[in-house]
Structures are given as structure tokens and as C-alpha cells.
mmCIF file of C-alpha atoms and ligand atoms in Angstrom:
data_model
loop_
_atom_site.group_PDB
_atom_site.id
_atom_site.type_symbol
_atom_site.label_atom_id
_atom_site.label_comp_id
_atom_site.label_asym_id
_atom_site.label_seq_id
_atom_site.Cartn_x
_atom_site.Cartn_y
_atom_site.Cartn_z
ATOM 1 C CA MET Y 1 18.830 -31.805 4.648
ATOM 2 C CA LYS Y 2 21.368 -28.968 4.450
ATOM 3 C CA PRO Y 3 21.153 -26.658 1.485
ATOM 4 C CA VAL Y 4 23.603 -27.188 -1.272
ATOM 5 C CA GLU Y 5 26.589 -24.764 -1.103
ATOM 6 C CA ASN Y 6 26.201 -21.814 -3.325
ATOM 7 C CA VAL Y 7 22.582 -22.394 -3.849
ATOM 8 C CA HIS Y 8 20.837 -19.164 -4.796
ATOM 9 C CA ARG Y 9 21.212 -16.845 -1.754
ATOM 10 C CA GLU Y 10 17.515 -16.168 -1.562
ATOM 11 C CA ALA Y 11 16.829 -19.920 -1.228
ATOM 12 C CA GLU Y 12 19.438 -20.522 1.457
ATOM 13 C CA ALA Y 13 17.913 -18.359 4.121
ATOM 14 C CA LEU Y 14 14.448 -19.623 3.488
ATOM 15 C CA GLU Y 15 12.950 -22.391 5.448
ATOM 16 C CA GLY Y 16 11.317 -25.329 3.823
ATOM 17 C CA ILE Y 17 13.505 -25.279 0.680
ATOM 18 C CA VAL Y 18 14.821 -28.714 -0.036
ATOM 19 C CA PRO Y 19 17.521 -28.970 -2.715
ATOM 20 C CA THR Y 20 16.754 -31.384 -5.466
ATOM 21 C CA VAL Y 21 20.345 -32.501 -5.878
ATOM 22 C CA ASP Y 22 22.531 -35.145 -4.282
ATOM 23 C CA LEU Y 23 25.190 -33.257 -2.271
ATOM 24 C CA ALA Y 24 27.871 -35.931 -2.728
ATOM 25 C CA ALA Y 25 27.406 -35.898 -6.548
ATOM 26 C CA GLU Y 26 27.760 -32.076 -6.754
ATOM 27 C CA GLU Y 27 31.534 -32.287 -6.562
ATOM 28 C CA GLY Y 28 31.766 -34.053 -9.859
ATOM 29 C CA ARG Y 29 29.631 -31.443 -11.537
ATOM 30 C CA LYS Y 30 31.624 -28.406 -10.451
ATOM 31 C CA ASP Y 31 33.679 -28.243 -13.635
ATOM 32 C CA PHE Y 32 30.505 -28.318 -15.714
ATOM 33 C CA TYR Y 33 28.978 -25.586 -13.672
ATOM 34 C CA GLY Y 34 32.102 -23.419 -14.066
ATOM 35 C CA ARG Y 35 32.196 -23.801 -17.863
ATOM 36 C CA ALA Y 36 28.438 -23.251 -18.152
ATOM 37 C CA LYS Y 37 28.720 -20.051 -16.153
ATOM 38 C CA ARG Y 38 31.173 -18.604 -18.654
ATOM 39 C CA GLU Y 39 28.465 -19.050 -21.359
ATOM 40 C CA HIS Y 40 25.829 -17.371 -19.035
ATOM 41 C CA LEU Y 41 24.138 -20.672 -18.428
ATOM 42 C CA ALA Y 42 23.077 -21.983 -14.970
ATOM 43 C CA PRO Y 43 21.546 -25.308 -13.868
ATOM 44 C CA LEU Y 44 17.937 -24.987 -12.730
ATOM 45 C CA TRP Y 45 18.194 -27.890 -10.309
ATOM 46 C CA ARG Y 46 20.314 -25.796 -7.941
ATOM 47 C CA VAL Y 47 17.749 -23.053 -7.654
ATOM 48 C CA LEU Y 48 14.391 -24.661 -8.530
ATOM 49 C CA HIS Y 49 12.825 -24.840 -5.079
ATOM 50 C CA GLY Y 50 13.957 -21.291 -4.233
ATOM 51 C CA LEU Y 51 12.374 -20.032 -7.455
ATOM 52 C CA VAL Y 52 9.052 -21.917 -7.126
ATOM 53 C CA THR Y 53 8.312 -22.025 -3.428
ATOM 54 C CA ALA Y 54 5.885 -24.296 -1.706
ATOM 55 C CA LYS Y 55 4.203 -21.327 -0.002
ATOM 56 C CA PRO Y 56 4.516 -17.512 -0.196
ATOM 57 C CA VAL Y 57 7.964 -16.259 0.768
ATOM 58 C CA THR Y 58 8.788 -12.696 1.610
ATOM 59 C CA ARG Y 59 11.542 -11.061 3.619
ATOM 60 C CA ALA Y 60 8.962 -8.506 4.740
ATOM 61 C CA ALA Y 61 8.303 -8.727 8.519
ATOM 62 C CA PRO Y 62 5.342 -7.699 10.626
ATOM 63 C CA ALA Y 63 6.018 -4.130 11.886
ATOM 64 C CA ILE Y 64 4.395 -1.134 13.444
ATOM 65 C CA TRP Y 65 5.175 2.575 13.339
ATOM 66 C CA HIS Y 66 3.712 4.534 16.193
ATOM 67 C CA TYR Y 67 2.735 7.985 15.050
ATOM 68 C CA ALA Y 68 3.913 9.554 18.275
ATOM 69 C CA ASP Y 69 7.462 8.231 17.567
ATOM 70 C CA VAL Y 70 7.420 9.205 13.858
ATOM 71 C CA ARG Y 71 5.887 12.698 14.039
ATOM 72 C CA PRO Y 72 8.947 14.362 15.646
ATOM 73 C CA TYR Y 73 11.016 13.154 12.618
ATOM 74 C CA LEU Y 74 8.491 14.716 10.248
ATOM 75 C CA MET Y 75 8.715 18.025 12.131
ATOM 76 C CA GLU Y 76 12.566 17.847 12.215
ATOM 77 C CA ALA Y 77 12.612 17.176 8.407
ATOM 78 C CA CYS Y 78 10.733 20.450 7.970
ATOM 79 C CA GLU Y 79 13.617 22.304 9.664
ATOM 80 C CA LEU Y 80 16.163 20.590 7.436
ATOM 81 C CA ILE Y 81 14.581 20.781 3.963
ATOM 82 C CA GLY Y 82 11.831 22.678 2.186
ATOM 83 C CA ALA Y 83 9.009 20.975 0.305
ATOM 84 C CA ALA Y 84 10.166 22.501 -3.043
ATOM 85 C CA GLU Y 85 13.835 21.350 -2.576
ATOM 86 C CA ALA Y 86 12.733 17.868 -1.495
ATOM 87 C CA GLU Y 87 10.059 17.805 -4.244
ATOM 88 C CA ARG Y 88 8.092 15.569 -1.872
ATOM 89 C CA ARG Y 89 9.093 15.801 1.790
ATOM 90 C CA VAL Y 90 8.414 12.216 2.707
ATOM 91 C CA MET Y 91 9.828 9.929 5.338
ATOM 92 C CA VAL Y 92 9.743 6.431 3.966
ATOM 93 C CA LEU Y 93 8.415 3.586 6.087
ATOM 94 C CA GLU Y 94 10.912 0.863 5.446
ATOM 95 C CA ASN Y 95 9.960 -2.640 6.329
ATOM 96 C CA PRO Y 96 12.643 -3.788 8.770
ATOM 97 C CA GLY Y 97 12.988 -7.021 6.787
ATOM 98 C CA LEU Y 98 13.656 -4.987 3.556
ATOM 99 C CA PRO Y 99 15.992 -2.167 4.605
ATOM 100 C CA GLY Y 100 17.114 0.406 2.115
ATOM 101 C CA GLN Y 101 14.520 -0.627 -0.480
ATOM 102 C CA SER Y 102 11.728 1.905 0.217
ATOM 103 C CA ARG Y 103 9.266 -0.970 0.570
ATOM 104 C CA ILE Y 104 6.690 -1.498 3.329
ATOM 105 C CA THR Y 105 5.723 -4.788 1.669
ATOM 106 C CA GLN Y 106 7.586 -6.697 -1.023
ATOM 107 C CA SER Y 107 5.460 -4.825 -3.687
ATOM 108 C CA LEU Y 108 4.306 -1.525 -2.175
ATOM 109 C CA PHE Y 109 5.679 1.764 -0.946
ATOM 110 C CA ALA Y 110 4.557 3.719 2.136
ATOM 111 C CA GLY Y 111 5.757 7.141 3.359
ATOM 112 C CA LEU Y 112 4.506 9.990 5.458
ATOM 113 C CA GLN Y 113 4.536 13.357 3.656
ATOM 114 C CA ILE Y 114 4.457 16.694 5.517
ATOM 115 C CA ILE Y 115 3.761 20.028 3.975
ATOM 116 C CA LEU Y 116 3.801 23.323 5.947
ATOM 117 C CA PRO Y 117 1.599 26.418 5.563
ATOM 118 C CA GLY Y 118 2.438 28.315 2.350
ATOM 119 C CA GLU Y 119 4.416 25.437 0.856
ATOM 120 C CA ILE Y 120 3.805 23.833 -2.544
ATOM 121 C CA ALA Y 121 4.911 20.399 -3.558
ATOM 122 C CA PRO Y 122 5.346 21.166 -7.262
ATOM 123 C CA ALA Y 123 3.646 19.433 -10.168
ATOM 124 C CA HIS Y 124 4.975 16.272 -11.654
ATOM 125 C CA ARG Y 125 3.617 13.134 -13.184
ATOM 126 C CA HIS Y 126 4.686 9.548 -13.279
ATOM 127 C CA VAL Y 127 3.476 6.145 -14.437
ATOM 128 C CA ALA Y 128 3.352 4.983 -10.828
ATOM 129 C CA SER Y 129 -0.084 5.460 -9.174
ATOM 130 C CA ALA Y 130 -0.358 7.005 -5.741
ATOM 131 C CA LEU Y 131 -2.873 7.073 -2.931
ATOM 132 C CA ARG Y 132 -2.939 9.484 -0.060
ATOM 133 C CA PHE Y 133 -4.646 8.789 3.204
ATOM 134 C CA ILE Y 134 -4.918 11.993 5.234
ATOM 135 C CA VAL Y 135 -3.519 11.859 8.794
ATOM 136 C CA GLU Y 136 -3.727 15.367 10.192
ATOM 137 C CA GLY Y 137 -4.205 19.006 9.228
ATOM 138 C CA LYS Y 138 -6.706 21.053 7.200
ATOM 139 C CA ASN Y 139 -6.877 23.620 4.413
ATOM 140 C CA ALA Y 140 -4.398 21.787 2.186
ATOM 141 C CA PHE Y 141 -5.299 20.794 -1.335
ATOM 142 C CA THR Y 142 -4.123 18.286 -3.884
ATOM 143 C CA ALA Y 143 -4.669 19.096 -7.520
ATOM 144 C CA VAL Y 144 -4.952 16.134 -9.925
ATOM 145 C CA ALA Y 145 -5.357 16.410 -13.726
ATOM 146 C CA GLY Y 146 -6.610 19.960 -13.541
ATOM 147 C CA GLU Y 147 -8.933 19.708 -10.573
ATOM 148 C CA ARG Y 148 -8.415 20.501 -6.909
ATOM 149 C CA THR Y 149 -9.727 18.817 -3.837
ATOM 150 C CA MET Y 150 -9.308 19.930 -0.214
ATOM 151 C CA MET Y 151 -8.071 17.171 2.034
ATOM 152 C CA GLU Y 152 -9.329 16.243 5.507
ATOM 153 C CA PRO Y 153 -8.225 13.680 7.975
ATOM 154 C CA GLY Y 154 -9.401 10.217 6.889
ATOM 155 C CA ASP Y 155 -9.927 11.177 3.264
ATOM 156 C CA PHE Y 156 -8.651 8.658 0.589
ATOM 157 C CA VAL Y 157 -7.231 10.560 -2.346
ATOM 158 C CA ILE Y 158 -6.068 9.032 -5.618
ATOM 159 C CA THR Y 159 -3.407 10.195 -8.119
ATOM 160 C CA PRO Y 160 -3.927 7.951 -11.198
ATOM 161 C CA SER Y 161 -1.095 6.905 -13.385
ATOM 162 C CA TRP Y 162 0.458 9.693 -15.525
ATOM 163 C CA THR Y 163 -1.680 12.505 -14.197
ATOM 164 C CA TRP Y 164 -0.171 15.869 -13.298
ATOM 165 C CA HIS Y 165 -0.422 16.585 -9.565
ATOM 166 C CA ASP Y 166 0.747 19.036 -6.956
ATOM 167 C CA HIS Y 167 -0.080 19.743 -3.364
ATOM 168 C CA GLY Y 168 -0.363 23.043 -1.432
ATOM 169 C CA ASN Y 169 -1.004 23.974 2.217
ATOM 170 C CA GLU Y 170 -3.217 27.154 2.548
ATOM 171 C CA GLY Y 171 -3.911 26.481 6.242
ATOM 172 C CA SER Y 172 -2.109 27.567 9.413
ATOM 173 C CA GLY Y 173 -0.738 24.213 10.556
ATOM 174 C CA PRO Y 174 1.161 21.285 9.166
ATOM 175 C CA MET Y 175 -0.554 18.775 6.916
ATOM 176 C CA VAL Y 176 0.467 15.128 7.034
ATOM 177 C CA TRP Y 177 -0.675 12.190 4.902
ATOM 178 C CA LEU Y 178 0.275 8.669 4.184
ATOM 179 C CA ASP Y 179 1.484 8.093 0.558
ATOM 180 C CA GLY Y 180 1.042 4.584 -0.886
ATOM 181 C CA LEU Y 181 2.577 3.943 -4.273
ATOM 182 C CA ASP Y 182 3.016 1.002 -6.721
ATOM 183 C CA MET Y 183 6.380 2.032 -8.245
ATOM 184 C CA HIS Y 184 7.979 -1.288 -7.311
ATOM 185 C CA ILE Y 185 5.501 -3.055 -9.525
ATOM 186 C CA VAL Y 186 5.957 -0.440 -12.320
ATOM 187 C CA ASN Y 187 9.816 -0.888 -11.963
ATOM 188 C CA MET Y 188 9.663 -4.694 -11.943
ATOM 189 C CA LEU Y 189 7.982 -4.422 -15.375
ATOM 190 C CA ALA Y 190 10.483 -1.668 -16.367
ATOM 191 C CA THR Y 191 7.616 0.682 -17.346
ATOM 192 C CA SER Y 192 8.423 3.861 -15.422
ATOM 193 C CA PHE Y 193 8.335 7.326 -16.848
ATOM 194 C CA ARG Y 194 8.285 10.707 -15.047
ATOM 195 C CA GLU Y 195 8.076 14.375 -15.924
ATOM 196 C CA ASP Y 196 8.404 17.558 -13.863
ATOM 197 C CA MET Y 197 6.593 20.761 -14.585
ATOM 198 C CA GLY Y 198 9.462 22.946 -13.449
ATOM 199 C CA GLY Y 199 8.735 23.820 -9.877
ATOM 200 C CA LYS Y 200 5.219 25.161 -10.223
ATOM 201 C CA ALA Y 201 1.598 24.009 -9.805
ATOM 202 C CA HIS Y 202 -0.204 22.760 -12.920
ATOM 203 C CA ARG Y 203 -3.062 24.592 -14.553
ATOM 204 C CA LEU Y 204 -6.620 24.044 -13.212
ATOM 205 C CA GLU Y 205 -9.228 23.159 -15.760
ATOM 206 C CA ARG Y 206 -12.314 22.387 -13.799
ATOM 207 C CA PRO Y 207 -13.804 23.946 -10.607
ATOM 208 C CA GLU Y 208 -13.395 22.089 -7.375
ATOM 209 C CA GLY Y 209 -16.278 19.571 -6.973
ATOM 210 C CA ALA Y 210 -16.613 18.699 -10.627
ATOM 211 C CA ALA Y 211 -15.579 15.047 -10.207
ATOM 212 C CA PRO Y 212 -17.733 14.371 -7.107
ATOM 213 C CA ALA Y 213 -20.728 15.960 -8.938
ATOM 214 C CA GLU Y 214 -20.250 13.765 -11.996
ATOM 215 C CA PHE Y 215 -19.331 10.546 -10.262
ATOM 216 C CA GLY Y 216 -19.846 10.761 -6.560
ATOM 217 C CA ASN Y 217 -23.593 10.465 -6.024
ATOM 218 C CA ASN Y 218 -24.480 7.060 -7.618
ATOM 219 C CA LEU Y 219 -25.060 8.841 -10.894
ATOM 220 C CA LEU Y 220 -22.954 8.867 -14.007
ATOM 221 C CA PRO Y 221 -23.024 11.307 -16.927
ATOM 222 C CA VAL Y 222 -25.062 9.614 -19.692
ATOM 223 C CA ASP Y 223 -22.719 8.327 -22.433
ATOM 224 C CA VAL Y 224 -19.932 8.370 -19.943
ATOM 225 C CA GLU Y 225 -16.568 7.428 -21.539
ATOM 226 C CA HIS Y 226 -13.944 6.867 -18.929
ATOM 227 C CA ARG Y 227 -10.980 5.130 -20.466
ATOM 228 C CA SER Y 228 -8.744 5.001 -17.387
ATOM 229 C CA GLN Y 229 -8.889 1.918 -15.145
ATOM 230 C CA THR Y 230 -8.664 4.246 -12.215
ATOM 231 C CA SER Y 231 -11.793 5.660 -10.551
ATOM 232 C CA PRO Y 232 -12.761 9.126 -11.714
ATOM 233 C CA ILE Y 233 -13.499 9.995 -8.061
ATOM 234 C CA PHE Y 234 -10.175 11.159 -6.697
ATOM 235 C CA ASN Y 235 -11.281 12.011 -3.187
ATOM 236 C CA TYR Y 236 -13.379 9.569 -1.077
ATOM 237 C CA PRO Y 237 -14.253 11.820 1.944
ATOM 238 C CA TYR Y 238 -14.030 10.263 5.297
ATOM 239 C CA ARG Y 239 -17.269 11.875 6.333
ATOM 240 C CA LYS Y 240 -19.190 9.781 3.872
ATOM 241 C CA SER Y 241 -17.283 6.475 4.321
ATOM 242 C CA ARG Y 242 -17.504 6.743 8.132
ATOM 243 C CA GLU Y 243 -21.230 7.434 7.865
ATOM 244 C CA SER Y 244 -21.539 4.224 5.792
ATOM 245 C CA LEU Y 245 -19.763 2.152 8.392
ATOM 246 C CA ASP Y 246 -21.756 3.655 11.181
ATOM 247 C CA ALA Y 247 -25.030 2.788 9.470
ATOM 248 C CA LEU Y 248 -23.730 -0.703 8.677
ATOM 249 C CA GLN Y 249 -22.956 -1.264 12.304
ATOM 250 C CA ARG Y 250 -26.577 -0.586 13.213
ATOM 251 C CA THR Y 251 -28.048 -2.824 10.548
ATOM 252 C CA ARG Y 252 -25.996 -6.058 10.643
ATOM 253 C CA ALA Y 253 -23.704 -8.241 12.698
ATOM 254 C CA PRO Y 254 -19.964 -7.927 12.175
ATOM 255 C CA ASP Y 255 -18.203 -10.451 9.920
ATOM 256 C CA ALA Y 256 -16.178 -12.840 12.007
ATOM 257 C CA TRP Y 257 -12.891 -12.089 10.142
ATOM 258 C CA HIS Y 258 -13.427 -8.609 8.948
ATOM 259 C CA GLY Y 259 -15.813 -6.819 11.379
ATOM 260 C CA TYR Y 260 -17.276 -4.250 9.045
ATOM 261 C CA LYS Y 261 -15.050 -3.914 6.020
ATOM 262 C CA MET Y 262 -15.880 -1.949 2.909
ATOM 263 C CA LYS Y 263 -13.891 -1.757 -0.265
ATOM 264 C CA TYR Y 264 -13.473 1.544 -2.194
ATOM 265 C CA ILE Y 265 -14.801 1.103 -5.659
ATOM 266 C CA ASN Y 266 -14.660 2.718 -9.032
ATOM 267 C CA PRO Y 267 -18.365 3.813 -9.806
ATOM 268 C CA VAL Y 268 -17.804 3.323 -13.461
ATOM 269 C CA ASN Y 269 -17.261 -0.377 -13.386
ATOM 270 C CA GLY Y 270 -17.819 -1.496 -9.807
ATOM 271 C CA GLY Y 271 -14.238 -2.736 -9.456
ATOM 272 C CA TRP Y 272 -11.511 -1.577 -7.127
ATOM 273 C CA ALA Y 273 -10.861 2.151 -7.114
ATOM 274 C CA MET Y 274 -7.334 1.763 -8.391
ATOM 275 C CA PRO Y 275 -5.971 -0.799 -10.943
ATOM 276 C CA THR Y 276 -2.861 -1.710 -8.864
ATOM 277 C CA ILE Y 277 -3.774 -1.043 -5.189
ATOM 278 C CA SER Y 278 -6.798 -2.371 -3.313
ATOM 279 C CA THR Y 279 -8.155 -0.094 -0.525
ATOM 280 C CA TRP Y 280 -10.678 -0.613 2.240
ATOM 281 C CA LEU Y 281 -12.063 1.087 5.306
ATOM 282 C CA GLN Y 282 -12.834 -1.200 8.231
ATOM 283 C CA LEU Y 283 -14.752 -0.701 11.475
ATOM 284 C CA LEU Y 284 -13.849 -2.981 14.385
ATOM 285 C CA PRO Y 285 -16.475 -2.398 17.087
ATOM 286 C CA LYS Y 286 -15.477 -2.029 20.749
ATOM 287 C CA GLY Y 287 -14.800 -5.507 22.224
ATOM 288 C CA PHE Y 288 -14.693 -7.281 18.842
ATOM 289 C CA ARG Y 289 -12.032 -9.922 18.229
ATOM 290 C CA SER Y 290 -11.534 -11.080 14.701
ATOM 291 C CA ALA Y 291 -11.015 -14.718 13.804
ATOM 292 C CA PRO Y 292 -7.563 -15.558 12.300
ATOM 293 C CA TYR Y 293 -7.354 -14.543 8.647
ATOM 294 C CA ARG Y 294 -4.509 -14.733 6.144
ATOM 295 C CA SER Y 295 -4.197 -13.858 2.562
ATOM 296 C CA THR Y 296 -1.528 -13.627 -0.183
ATOM 297 C CA ASP Y 297 -1.697 -9.909 -0.262
ATOM 298 C CA SER Y 298 0.695 -8.279 2.229
ATOM 299 C CA THR Y 299 -1.373 -5.444 3.758
ATOM 300 C CA VAL Y 300 -0.709 -2.068 5.186
ATOM 301 C CA PHE Y 301 -3.036 -0.792 7.943
ATOM 302 C CA THR Y 302 -3.365 2.724 9.292
ATOM 303 C CA VAL Y 303 -5.668 3.579 12.246
ATOM 304 C CA VAL Y 304 -7.996 6.489 11.870
ATOM 305 C CA GLU Y 305 -9.696 6.380 15.197
ATOM 306 C CA GLY Y 306 -9.903 4.104 18.260
ATOM 307 C CA ARG Y 307 -7.461 1.715 19.899
ATOM 308 C CA GLY Y 308 -6.824 -1.988 19.782
ATOM 309 C CA ARG Y 309 -4.332 -4.695 19.359
ATOM 310 C CA SER Y 310 -3.326 -6.957 16.440
ATOM 311 C CA THR Y 311 -1.437 -10.145 16.417
ATOM 312 C CA ILE Y 312 0.441 -10.784 13.177
ATOM 313 C CA GLY Y 313 2.281 -14.046 13.049
ATOM 314 C CA ASP Y 314 3.889 -14.313 16.474
ATOM 315 C CA GLN Y 315 3.992 -10.605 17.198
ATOM 316 C CA THR Y 316 1.413 -8.487 18.951
ATOM 317 C CA PHE Y 317 1.086 -4.712 18.408
ATOM 318 C CA ASP Y 318 -0.953 -2.300 20.436
ATOM 319 C CA TRP Y 319 -2.214 0.580 18.276
ATOM 320 C CA GLY Y 320 -3.953 3.884 18.381
ATOM 321 C CA PRO Y 321 -4.804 6.783 15.999
ATOM 322 C CA HIS Y 322 -2.390 7.267 13.134
ATOM 323 C CA ASP Y 323 -0.309 4.263 13.831
ATOM 324 C CA ILE Y 324 0.702 2.236 10.719
ATOM 325 C CA PHE Y 325 1.337 -1.529 10.746
ATOM 326 C CA VAL Y 326 1.909 -4.137 8.165
ATOM 327 C CA ALA Y 327 0.999 -7.842 7.797
ATOM 328 C CA PRO Y 328 3.145 -9.846 5.326
ATOM 329 C CA SER Y 329 1.771 -12.302 2.842
ATOM 330 C CA TRP Y 330 0.172 -15.430 4.172
ATOM 331 C CA MET Y 331 0.874 -14.584 7.832
ATOM 332 C CA ALA Y 332 -2.320 -15.133 9.967
ATOM 333 C CA HIS Y 333 -3.510 -12.068 11.833
ATOM 334 C CA THR Y 334 -6.229 -11.163 14.327
ATOM 335 C CA HIS Y 335 -7.524 -7.781 15.581
ATOM 336 C CA GLN Y 336 -8.990 -6.866 18.867
ATOM 337 C CA ALA Y 337 -10.645 -3.435 19.412
ATOM 338 C CA THR Y 338 -10.699 -1.868 22.868
ATOM 339 C CA GLU Y 339 -12.630 1.099 21.523
ATOM 340 C CA ASP Y 340 -14.698 1.372 18.313
ATOM 341 C CA ALA Y 341 -11.811 1.526 15.825
ATOM 342 C CA VAL Y 342 -11.637 2.505 12.216
ATOM 343 C CA VAL Y 343 -8.684 1.341 10.041
ATOM 344 C CA PHE Y 344 -7.722 2.113 6.445
ATOM 345 C CA LEU Y 345 -5.988 -0.730 4.501
ATOM 346 C CA TYR Y 346 -4.245 -1.110 1.214
ATOM 347 C CA SER Y 347 -2.563 -3.974 -0.629
ATOM 348 C CA ASP Y 348 -1.818 -5.342 -4.059
ATOM 349 C CA ARG Y 349 -4.827 -7.723 -3.982
ATOM 350 C CA VAL Y 350 -6.374 -6.171 -7.154
ATOM 351 C CA ILE Y 351 -3.308 -7.198 -9.157
ATOM 352 C CA GLN Y 352 -3.303 -10.682 -7.633
ATOM 353 C CA GLU Y 353 -7.008 -11.089 -8.499
ATOM 354 C CA LYS Y 354 -6.425 -9.972 -12.135
ATOM 355 C CA LEU Y 355 -3.702 -12.600 -12.469
ATOM 356 C CA ASP Y 356 -5.583 -15.400 -10.622
ATOM 357 C CA LEU Y 357 -2.951 -15.422 -7.880
ATOM 358 C CA PHE Y 358 -5.059 -14.307 -4.891
ATOM 359 C CA ARG Y 359 -5.672 -16.857 -2.065
ATOM 360 C CA GLU Y 360 -7.046 -16.339 1.375
ATOM 361 C CA SER Y 361 -7.742 -18.565 4.397
ATOM 362 C CA LYS Y 362 -10.258 -18.055 7.180
ATOM 363 C CA GLU Y 363 -9.866 -20.075 10.304
ATOM 364 C CA LYS Y 364 -12.558 -20.557 12.914
ATOM 365 C CA ALA Y 365 -12.023 -18.391 15.970
HETATM 366 C C1 1HN U 401 5.147 11.227 -5.148
HETATM 367 O O1 1HN U 401 5.037 11.689 -6.336
HETATM 368 C C2 1HN U 401 4.426 11.763 -4.106
HETATM 369 O O2 1HN U 401 3.193 13.141 -5.479
HETATM 370 C C3 1HN U 401 4.537 11.199 -2.871
HETATM 371 O O3 1HN U 401 3.009 13.429 -3.353
HETATM 372 C C4 1HN U 401 5.394 10.179 -2.529
HETATM 373 C C5 1HN U 401 7.084 8.657 -3.304
HETATM 374 C C6 1HN U 401 7.885 8.183 -4.278
HETATM 375 C C7 1HN U 401 7.737 8.657 -5.621
HETATM 376 C C8 1HN U 401 6.851 9.648 -5.899
HETATM 377 C C9 1HN U 401 3.451 12.869 -4.355
HETATM 378 C C10 1HN U 401 6.164 9.643 -3.600
HETATM 379 C C11 1HN U 401 6.076 10.166 -4.862
#
């Protein structure tokens, strides 16, 4: 059946949406629709199936960004604008199905940030939470809520909601990381605030290493009172996560769908490390082929090491270190590793779980 004319634009383009109304009878209702519109009233029956879809619907498409293609743009951006002027010198990864929206999935942001030796990305804070996943460089720090951490490739760093944060590069080469943020969720709920500190770094209140000492060794301070829903560990070093995956690989067989996939957790409550973004580190051993998996959480992948190939829906992408790719909601995907490969992933699964929305489906290989 053809869609009813003027049906909600969203609905029109989407397959599987069957209008509930009789096309021939619509002519006789036009006058009613026109008068209702002037009263800011609209008939649900023209949009119902576009509002409540039979399966997940997103305009986000499977896509890949090869780091070799993106890196020259990051370097060129450095010639065109300073970190201070830009506030954050980030090239946004725009999902090709969602142009101009600063979205890599329907709900999440991704961007690559570059900071040169001697530069500072000045302190600010916002309600949106951020994650950083370090791509290349050394001797750069991020300071969060009064404590610094040095960042190394593969480290997963968190900036919790409404915490002051700034970044600085004290090394001799460029520092690049992937930024993942939840501001689209914050904005959908119209809950965004931000503040700037006026171009400088914020004041340090604790020595470097305080957070990992208190929370990073399977110990918690007695009488711990951590009110935030974000993990108090704000740097999960790659060295430790990688070691865990390596040991796991020697002690058990890979999961058919996930290979070896570990979630980053908040040591205070055992839940996800962040309240709005789920994160994982995954090892796909050489020669491994995952069985088809799909889930309602559109997922961003970035490769730390190794090479392989993923099929997402009907597209296949070859990937290597630092490439970033995205699997939209409910689109089946499989991975194949041609070398031992380590991949970092993030999605909005934690929100979906809290709201009883999350679904997944595992097919046999
Ligand atoms: C932000 O605050 C950072 O603090 C990075 O490094 C990327 C993208 C959008 C909005 C705020 C950062 C961001 C961001």
C-alpha cells in the first residue's frame, strides 16, 4: 500500500510502515484536518505507525572512518586553528545517514580531538558526560575534578557530568583521542548546562594517582560515599585491560558472538562505568569469526590493535588500528580477525537497560 500523502515525513521514507487510513476516504477529511491544524491539533491515525514502529528505525547507516584518511584533516586543522580558540579542536564523525547533526549514532556523538605540544584545552564543565579513548601520542594529561591523569594509547578516560576538565600536552608530538559524548540525550531531555572557566586550567586538589589508589585495586575506602553514578576511576589504563584480555584468552574459549568481551565497570556498584554510555574492550583472536549478533544499541567501534573485517547489514568493512566504525540499531553484524585484534566499543545500552528497552538477538553461526 502507498503511504498516505502528507503523512509524517519520517514515516514516508521508512519501509514497513503501513498507514492505518483508507486513502479514498482521506479526501473527505481534508477540511477537518485543515481546521484542526489551526487549533494545533493533529490526527494520530495519519502518523501512528511512524511513531510506534514495528522494529527499531534509525537513519544512521553503517560506516567506517579509516584513520589514515582522517589523520591528515586533524593535522590540517592544527594549522588553521589553535586549541584555545577552538576550545576543543575536534573533527566530528558524522554518520552519513545523519549529516549536519554531529551524531555517529542516533543518540551519541563521536569526534577525534587533537592537541599539540604546549597547548591547553581550557577548563569547562557541562551536564553532558564524555569519554575519551586515546588513539596516539604521549605525555598529555587530562585533569578532571581537581585530579590529573596522564593518557596513553588505549586508555579509557571518563569526564563525569558537571565536572571541570581541561587537557594539556606536555610532550613533543601531537596527541589524538576519540571523544564520545551523550549531549544528544541530554538535549532531548532539555537538561543541558555549561560553564567556562575563562581560558585557563582548573585548580588541582589531589595528587595524580589518588583515584586509582582509592578505587583501582579492588579495594574501596571503608565508609566510601560516592554519590555520583559515574565510576570514581576516571582512567582505565590499557595496560591493565589488555593484560586481562590476554589472560582470559589463555584460560577459556572465546564466546561465539563476542570473542573475549569485557565491560568497564564502576567498582562502587558493579554497574557500567558511566550512567549514560556503556563501554567495552574486546579481543578477537586471529582467525576468529563471530556469529551474527544484533542489539538495539547502535554501537561505535574503534580498533586499538590488529586487523580484520566486519560485515554490518549488507556492508563489509576492512579495518586496522585506529579505524572507527559504527553498527546501527538492530542491524546484524559479524567480525572476522586476520590478526589478534583489540577493539573498544561504546553505546547507549546502559540507558536502554535502565529503561527496560534493551533487546539483543544471537543467531547461530
Ligand atoms: C568537550 O567538552 C570535549 O572536553 C570534547 O574535550 C568534545 C564535543 C562536544 C561538546 C563538548 C572535551 C566535545 C566536548
